[in-house]
JSON list of C-alpha atoms in Angstrom, two decimals:
[
{"chain": "A", "resi": 1, "resn": "MET", "atom": "CA", "xyz": [-74.57, -12.43, -35.35]},
{"chain": "A", "resi": 2, "resn": "TYR", "atom": "CA", "xyz": [-72.64, -11.34, -32.33]},
{"chain": "A", "resi": 3, "resn": "THR", "atom": "CA", "xyz": [-71.10, -14.78, -31.76]},
{"chain": "A", "resi": 4, "resn": "SER", "atom": "CA", "xyz": [-70.23, -15.14, -35.42]},
{"chain": "A", "resi": 5, "resn": "ASN", "atom": "CA", "xyz": [-68.22, -11.88, -35.30]},
{"chain": "A", "resi": 6, "resn": "ILE", "atom": "CA", "xyz": [-66.29, -13.10, -32.26]},
{"chain": "A", "resi": 7, "resn": "LYS", "atom": "CA", "xyz": [-65.57, -16.41, -33.99]},
{"chain": "A", "resi": 8, "resn": "LYS", "atom": "CA", "xyz": [-64.45, -14.56, -37.08]},
{"chain": "A", "resi": 9, "resn": "MET", "atom": "CA", "xyz": [-62.09, -12.33, -35.07]},
{"chain": "A", "resi": 10, "resn": "LEU", "atom": "CA", "xyz": [-60.67, -15.33, -33.24]},
{"chain": "A", "resi": 11, "resn": "ARG", "atom": "CA", "xyz": [-59.76, -16.96, -36.56]},
{"chain": "A", "resi": 12, "resn": "GLU", "atom": "CA", "xyz": [-57.97, -13.96, -37.88]},
{"chain": "A", "resi": 13, "resn": "LYS", "atom": "CA", "xyz": [-54.16, -13.99, -37.37]},
{"chain": "A", "resi": 14, "resn": "GLY", "atom": "CA", "xyz": [-51.78, -10.99, -37.17]},
{"chain": "A", "resi": 15, "resn": "PHE", "atom": "CA", "xyz": [-50.97, -7.91, -35.14]},
{"chain": "A", "resi": 16, "resn": "THR", "atom": "CA", "xyz": [-53.04, -4.87, -34.63]},
{"chain": "A", "resi": 17, "resn": "LEU", "atom": "CA", "xyz": [-51.78, -1.35, -35.38]},
{"chain": "A", "resi": 18, "resn": "VAL", "atom": "CA", "xyz": [-51.49, -0.58, -31.69]},
{"chain": "A", "resi": 19, "resn": "GLU", "atom": "CA", "xyz": [-49.41, -3.72, -31.02]},
{"chain": "A", "resi": 20, "resn": "THR", "atom": "CA", "xyz": [-47.10, -2.90, -33.92]},
{"chain": "A", "resi": 21, "resn": "LEU", "atom": "CA", "xyz": [-46.60, 0.70, -32.76]},
{"chain": "A", "resi": 22, "resn": "ALA", "atom": "CA", "xyz": [-45.96, -0.39, -29.20]},
{"chain": "A", "resi": 23, "resn": "SER", "atom": "CA", "xyz": [-43.33, -2.91, -30.29]},
{"chain": "A", "resi": 24, "resn": "MET", "atom": "CA", "xyz": [-41.65, -0.27, -32.51]},
{"chain": "A", "resi": 25, "resn": "VAL", "atom": "CA", "xyz": [-41.50, 2.19, -29.58]},
{"chain": "A", "resi": 26, "resn": "LEU", "atom": "CA", "xyz": [-39.95, -0.44, -27.31]},
{"chain": "A", "resi": 27, "resn": "LEU", "atom": "CA", "xyz": [-37.42, -1.45, -29.97]},
{"chain": "A", "resi": 28, "resn": "SER", "atom": "CA", "xyz": [-36.49, 2.20, -30.55]},
{"chain": "A", "resi": 29, "resn": "ILE", "atom": "CA", "xyz": [-35.87, 2.76, -26.84]},
{"chain": "A", "resi": 30, "resn": "ILE", "atom": "CA", "xyz": [-33.66, -0.31, -26.62]},
{"chain": "A", "resi": 31, "resn": "LEU", "atom": "CA", "xyz": [-31.66, 0.66, -29.74]},
{"chain": "A", "resi": 32, "resn": "LEU", "atom": "CA", "xyz": [-31.15, 4.22, -28.48]},
{"chain": "A", "resi": 33, "resn": "SER", "atom": "CA", "xyz": [-29.75, 2.96, -25.20]},
{"chain": "A", "resi": 34, "resn": "PHE", "atom": "CA", "xyz": [-27.28, 0.75, -27.12]},
{"chain": "A", "resi": 35, "resn": "THR", "atom": "CA", "xyz": [-26.33, 3.67, -29.32]},
{"chain": "A", "resi": 36, "resn": "GLN", "atom": "CA", "xyz": [-25.44, 5.71, -26.26]},
{"chain": "A", "resi": 37, "resn": "LEU", "atom": "CA", "xyz": [-23.41, 2.82, -24.95]},
{"chain": "A", "resi": 38, "resn": "PHE", "atom": "CA", "xyz": [-21.43, 2.61, -28.17]},
{"chain": "A", "resi": 39, "resn": "ILE", "atom": "CA", "xyz": [-20.81, 6.39, -28.24]},
{"chain": "A", "resi": 40, "resn": "GLN", "atom": "CA", "xyz": [-19.52, 6.36, -24.66]},
{"chain": "A", "resi": 41, "resn": "SER", "atom": "CA", "xyz": [-17.34, 3.32, -25.34]},
{"chain": "A", "resi": 42, "resn": "ASN", "atom": "CA", "xyz": [-15.80, 5.09, -28.32]},
{"chain": "A", "resi": 43, "resn": "LYS", "atom": "CA", "xyz": [-15.03, 8.19, -26.21]},
{"chain": "A", "resi": 44, "resn": "ASP", "atom": "CA", "xyz": [-13.46, 6.00, -23.52]},
{"chain": "A", "resi": 45, "resn": "ALA", "atom": "CA", "xyz": [-11.36, 4.16, -26.10]},
{"chain": "A", "resi": 46, "resn": "LYS", "atom": "CA", "xyz": [-10.03, 7.46, -27.45]},
{"chain": "A", "resi": 47, "resn": "GLN", "atom": "CA", "xyz": [-9.15, 8.71, -23.96]},
{"chain": "A", "resi": 48, "resn": "ASN", "atom": "CA", "xyz": [-7.40, 5.44, -23.13]},
{"chain": "A", "resi": 49, "resn": "ASN", "atom": "CA", "xyz": [-5.46, 5.54, -26.37]},
{"chain": "A", "resi": 50, "resn": "GLU", "atom": "CA", "xyz": [-4.31, 9.10, -25.61]},
{"chain": "A", "resi": 51, "resn": "LYS", "atom": "CA", "xyz": [-3.23, 8.02, -22.13]},
{"chain": "A", "resi": 52, "resn": "LEU", "atom": "CA", "xyz": [-1.23, 5.12, -23.53]},
{"chain": "A", "resi": 53, "resn": "VAL", "atom": "CA", "xyz": [0.50, 7.41, -26.01]},
{"chain": "A", "resi": 54, "resn": "VAL", "atom": "CA", "xyz": [1.43, 9.85, -23.25]},
{"chain": "A", "resi": 55, "resn": "ILE", "atom": "CA", "xyz": [2.73, 7.06, -20.97]},
{"chain": "A", "resi": 56, "resn": "ASN", "atom": "CA", "xyz": [4.86, 5.52, -23.76]},
{"chain": "A", "resi": 57, "resn": "LEU", "atom": "CA", "xyz": [6.21, 8.92, -24.83]},
{"chain": "A", "resi": 58, "resn": "ALA", "atom": "CA", "xyz": [7.26, 9.72, -21.24]},
{"chain": "A", "resi": 59, "resn": "ASP", "atom": "CA", "xyz": [9.01, 6.36, -20.94]},
{"chain": "A", "resi": 60, "resn": "GLY", "atom": "CA", "xyz": [10.66, 6.81, -24.35]},
{"chain": "A", "resi": 61, "resn": "VAL", "atom": "CA", "xyz": [11.94, 10.30, -23.59]},
{"chain": "A", "resi": 62, "resn": "LEU", "atom": "CA", "xyz": [13.42, 9.09, -20.27]},
{"chain": "A", "resi": 63, "resn": "GLU", "atom": "CA", "xyz": [15.11, 6.15, -22.01]},
{"chain": "A", "resi": 64, "resn": "GLY", "atom": "CA", "xyz": [16.50, 8.59, -24.58]},
{"chain": "A", "resi": 65, "resn": "LEU", "atom": "CA", "xyz": [17.98, 10.68, -21.75]},
{"chain": "A", "resi": 66, "resn": "LYS", "atom": "CA", "xyz": [19.63, 7.56, -20.31]},
{"chain": "A", "resi": 67, "resn": "VAL", "atom": "CA", "xyz": [21.33, 6.76, -23.61]},
{"chain": "A", "resi": 68, "resn": "ARG", "atom": "CA", "xyz": [22.44, 10.31, -24.31]},
{"chain": "A", "resi": 69, "resn": "PRO", "atom": "CA", "xyz": [25.72, 11.43, -22.69]},
{"chain": "A", "resi": 70, "resn": "MET", "atom": "CA", "xyz": [25.21, 14.19, -20.16]},
{"chain": "A", "resi": 71, "resn": "LYS", "atom": "CA", "xyz": [27.81, 16.75, -19.13]},
{"chain": "A", "resi": 72, "resn": "GLU", "atom": "CA", "xyz": [29.32, 16.90, -15.68]},
{"chain": "A", "resi": 73, "resn": "ILE", "atom": "CA", "xyz": [27.08, 18.79, -13.30]},
{"chain": "A", "resi": 74, "resn": "LYS", "atom": "CA", "xyz": [28.86, 20.83, -10.71]},
{"chain": "A", "resi": 75, "resn": "THR", "atom": "CA", "xyz": [26.14, 22.73, -8.86]},
{"chain": "A", "resi": 76, "resn": "ALA", "atom": "CA", "xyz": [22.51, 22.15, -7.98]},
{"chain": "A", "resi": 77, "resn": "ARG", "atom": "CA", "xyz": [21.55, 25.01, -10.32]},
{"chain": "A", "resi": 78, "resn": "ASP", "atom": "CA", "xyz": [23.27, 23.23, -13.21]},
{"chain": "A", "resi": 79, "resn": "VAL", "atom": "CA", "xyz": [20.90, 20.28, -12.71]},
{"chain": "A", "resi": 80, "resn": "GLN", "atom": "CA", "xyz": [17.82, 22.33, -13.59]},
{"chain": "A", "resi": 81, "resn": "ASP", "atom": "CA", "xyz": [19.63, 24.49, -16.15]},
{"chain": "A", "resi": 82, "resn": "TYR", "atom": "CA", "xyz": [20.62, 21.38, -18.10]},
{"chain": "A", "resi": 83, "resn": "PHE", "atom": "CA", "xyz": [17.02, 21.05, -19.33]},
{"chain": "A", "resi": 84, "resn": "LYS", "atom": "CA", "xyz": [16.58, 24.70, -20.38]},
{"chain": "A", "resi": 85, "resn": "ILE", "atom": "CA", "xyz": [17.34, 25.49, -24.00]},
{"chain": "A", "resi": 86, "resn": "SER", "atom": "CA", "xyz": [18.23, 29.10, -23.04]},
{"chain": "A", "resi": 87, "resn": "THR", "atom": "CA", "xyz": [21.15, 27.89, -20.87]},
{"chain": "A", "resi": 88, "resn": "ASN", "atom": "CA", "xyz": [22.01, 24.67, -22.74]},
{"chain": "A", "resi": 89, "resn": "PRO", "atom": "CA", "xyz": [21.69, 24.59, -26.54]},
{"chain": "A", "resi": 90, "resn": "SER", "atom": "CA", "xyz": [21.88, 20.79, -26.52]},
{"chain": "A", "resi": 91, "resn": "ALA", "atom": "CA", "xyz": [19.02, 20.47, -24.03]},
{"chain": "A", "resi": 92, "resn": "PRO", "atom": "CA", "xyz": [16.42, 17.79, -24.70]},
{"chain": "A", "resi": 93, "resn": "LEU", "atom": "CA", "xyz": [13.23, 18.66, -26.59]},
{"chain": "A", "resi": 94, "resn": "ASP", "atom": "CA", "xyz": [10.44, 20.57, -24.83]},
{"chain": "A", "resi": 95, "resn": "SER", "atom": "CA", "xyz": [7.82, 19.30, -27.28]},
{"chain": "A", "resi": 96, "resn": "LEU", "atom": "CA", "xyz": [7.36, 16.30, -29.52]},
{"chain": "A", "resi": 97, "resn": "SER", "atom": "CA", "xyz": [5.07, 15.80, -32.53]},
{"chain": "A", "resi": 98, "resn": "PHE", "atom": "CA", "xyz": [3.42, 12.42, -32.85]},
{"chain": "A", "resi": 99, "resn": "ASN", "atom": "CA", "xyz": [0.28, 11.35, -34.78]},
{"chain": "A", "resi": 100, "resn": "GLU", "atom": "CA", "xyz": [-0.11, 14.94, -36.01]},
{"chain": "A", "resi": 101, "resn": "LYS", "atom": "CA", "xyz": [-0.35, 16.19, -32.42]},
{"chain": "A", "resi": 102, "resn": "THR", "atom": "CA", "xyz": [2.21, 18.13, -30.38]},
{"chain": "A", "resi": 103, "resn": "TYR", "atom": "CA", "xyz": [2.91, 16.89, -26.87]},
{"chain": "A", "resi": 104, "resn": "LYS", "atom": "CA", "xyz": [4.55, 19.14, -24.26]},
{"chain": "A", "resi": 105, "resn": "ILE", "atom": "CA", "xyz": [7.50, 17.72, -22.34]},
{"chain": "A", "resi": 106, "resn": "THR", "atom": "CA", "xyz": [8.72, 19.03, -19.00]},
{"chain": "A", "resi": 107, "resn": "TYR", "atom": "CA", "xyz": [11.66, 17.87, -16.96]},
{"chain": "A", "resi": 108, "resn": "SER", "atom": "CA", "xyz": [12.34, 17.94, -13.28]},
{"chain": "A", "resi": 109, "resn": "ALA", "atom": "CA", "xyz": [15.79, 16.96, -12.09]},
{"chain": "A", "resi": 110, "resn": "SER", "atom": "CA", "xyz": [17.49, 16.62, -8.76]},
{"chain": "A", "resi": 111, "resn": "GLN", "atom": "CA", "xyz": [20.80, 15.33, -7.47]},
{"chain": "A", "resi": 112, "resn": "SER", "atom": "CA", "xyz": [21.32, 14.53, -3.82]},
{"chain": "A", "resi": 113, "resn": "THR", "atom": "CA", "xyz": [24.67, 15.05, -2.12]},
{"chain": "A", "resi": 114, "resn": "THR", "atom": "CA", "xyz": [23.56, 13.37, 1.04]},
{"chain": "A", "resi": 115, "resn": "LYS", "atom": "CA", "xyz": [25.39, 10.14, 1.81]},
{"chain": "A", "resi": 116, "resn": "TYR", "atom": "CA", "xyz": [23.26, 7.20, 2.78]},
{"chain": "A", "resi": 117, "resn": "THR", "atom": "CA", "xyz": [23.24, 6.20, 6.46]},
{"chain": "A", "resi": 118, "resn": "ASN", "atom": "CA", "xyz": [24.73, 2.77, 5.74]},
{"chain": "A", "resi": 119, "resn": "GLY", "atom": "CA", "xyz": [27.85, 4.36, 4.27]},
{"chain": "A", "resi": 120, "resn": "PHE", "atom": "CA", "xyz": [27.02, 4.22, 0.56]},
{"chain": "A", "resi": 121, "resn": "ASN", "atom": "CA", "xyz": [27.84, 7.08, -1.74]},
{"chain": "A", "resi": 122, "resn": "SER", "atom": "CA", "xyz": [25.44, 9.86, -2.63]},
{"chain": "A", "resi": 123, "resn": "GLU", "atom": "CA", "xyz": [23.83, 10.37, -6.06]},
{"chain": "A", "resi": 124, "resn": "LYS", "atom": "CA", "xyz": [26.45, 13.01, -6.82]},
{"chain": "A", "resi": 125, "resn": "ASP", "atom": "CA", "xyz": [29.30, 10.62, -5.93]},
{"chain": "A", "resi": 126, "resn": "LEU", "atom": "CA", "xyz": [27.78, 7.94, -8.16]},
{"chain": "A", "resi": 127, "resn": "LYS", "atom": "CA", "xyz": [27.29, 10.51, -10.92]},
{"chain": "A", "resi": 128, "resn": "LEU", "atom": "CA", "xyz": [23.57, 9.93, -11.05]},
{"chain": "A", "resi": 129, "resn": "MET", "atom": "CA", "xyz": [20.79, 12.43, -11.54]},
{"chain": "A", "resi": 130, "resn": "LYS", "atom": "CA", "xyz": [17.15, 11.72, -10.70]},
{"chain": "A", "resi": 131, "resn": "VAL", "atom": "CA", "xyz": [14.94, 12.90, -13.59]},
{"chain": "A", "resi": 132, "resn": "VAL", "atom": "CA", "xyz": [11.16, 13.07, -13.83]},
{"chain": "A", "resi": 133, "resn": "VAL", "atom": "CA", "xyz": [9.84, 13.45, -17.37]},
{"chain": "A", "resi": 134, "resn": "THR", "atom": "CA", "xyz": [6.22, 14.66, -17.67]},
{"chain": "A", "resi": 135, "resn": "VAL", "atom": "CA", "xyz": [4.41, 14.55, -21.01]},
{"chain": "A", "resi": 136, "resn": "THR", "atom": "CA", "xyz": [1.20, 16.51, -21.48]},
{"chain": "A", "resi": 137, "resn": "ALA", "atom": "CA", "xyz": [-1.23, 15.76, -24.27]},
{"chain": "A", "resi": 138, "resn": "PRO", "atom": "CA", "xyz": [-2.49, 18.59, -26.52]},
{"chain": "A", "resi": 139, "resn": "ASN", "atom": "CA", "xyz": [-5.80, 18.65, -24.62]},
{"chain": "A", "resi": 140, "resn": "GLY", "atom": "CA", "xyz": [-3.90, 19.63, -21.48]},
{"chain": "A", "resi": 141, "resn": "ARG", "atom": "CA", "xyz": [-5.79, 17.16, -19.27]},
{"chain": "A", "resi": 142, "resn": "THR", "atom": "CA", "xyz": [-3.95, 13.95, -20.03]},
{"chain": "A", "resi": 143, "resn": "LYS", "atom": "CA", "xyz": [-0.52, 13.77, -18.37]},
{"chain": "A", "resi": 144, "resn": "SER", "atom": "CA", "xyz": [1.96, 11.08, -17.49]},
{"chain": "A", "resi": 145, "resn": "SER", "atom": "CA", "xyz": [5.26, 11.10, -15.67]},
{"chain": "A", "resi": 146, "resn": "SER", "atom": "CA", "xyz": [8.17, 8.70, -15.78]},
{"chain": "A", "resi": 147, "resn": "GLU", "atom": "CA", "xyz": [10.92, 8.77, -13.18]},
{"chain": "A", "resi": 148, "resn": "GLY", "atom": "CA", "xyz": [14.38, 7.35, -13.27]},
{"chain": "A", "resi": 149, "resn": "TYR", "atom": "CA", "xyz": [18.10, 7.90, -12.82]},
{"chain": "A", "resi": 150, "resn": "VAL", "atom": "CA", "xyz": [20.38, 9.18, -15.59]},
{"chain": "A", "resi": 151, "resn": "SER", "atom": "CA", "xyz": [24.14, 8.71, -15.44]},
{"chain": "A", "resi": 152, "resn": "ILE", "atom": "CA", "xyz": [26.46, 11.66, -15.96]},
{"chain": "A", "resi": 153, "resn": "GLU", "atom": "CA", "xyz": [29.80, 11.42, -17.74]}
]
């Protein structure tokens, strides 16, 4: 009788309850790890998209400054005052709305009067102003700066 039971069990095909539960637990663990991977990838994609928007906005604002005619700047104080709305009503924007978000824009400008050692003219003689445009995302953590020279009429 004992050997007939063993032979009968050997003929039976299929999985036991314990084997099925063990495989379901392993499958759940694997799927949960992939879910976390997808969630993190989505967060990274959003952050990268925000960074790209900030970079392109900074470049675009700087290019807009290059196209726009700027007044003659006589003193070093006038360089910084040009970007303040309180002293210049036609100053560039200090914020920009894009994709239903408002991005903060700050400007830093300088103009050197020092002549180069090889005899070339200074930035002031060439009527150039060095401008750094910094755009900050609404979250306050994502920033990008773009630097370039703007000509003055």
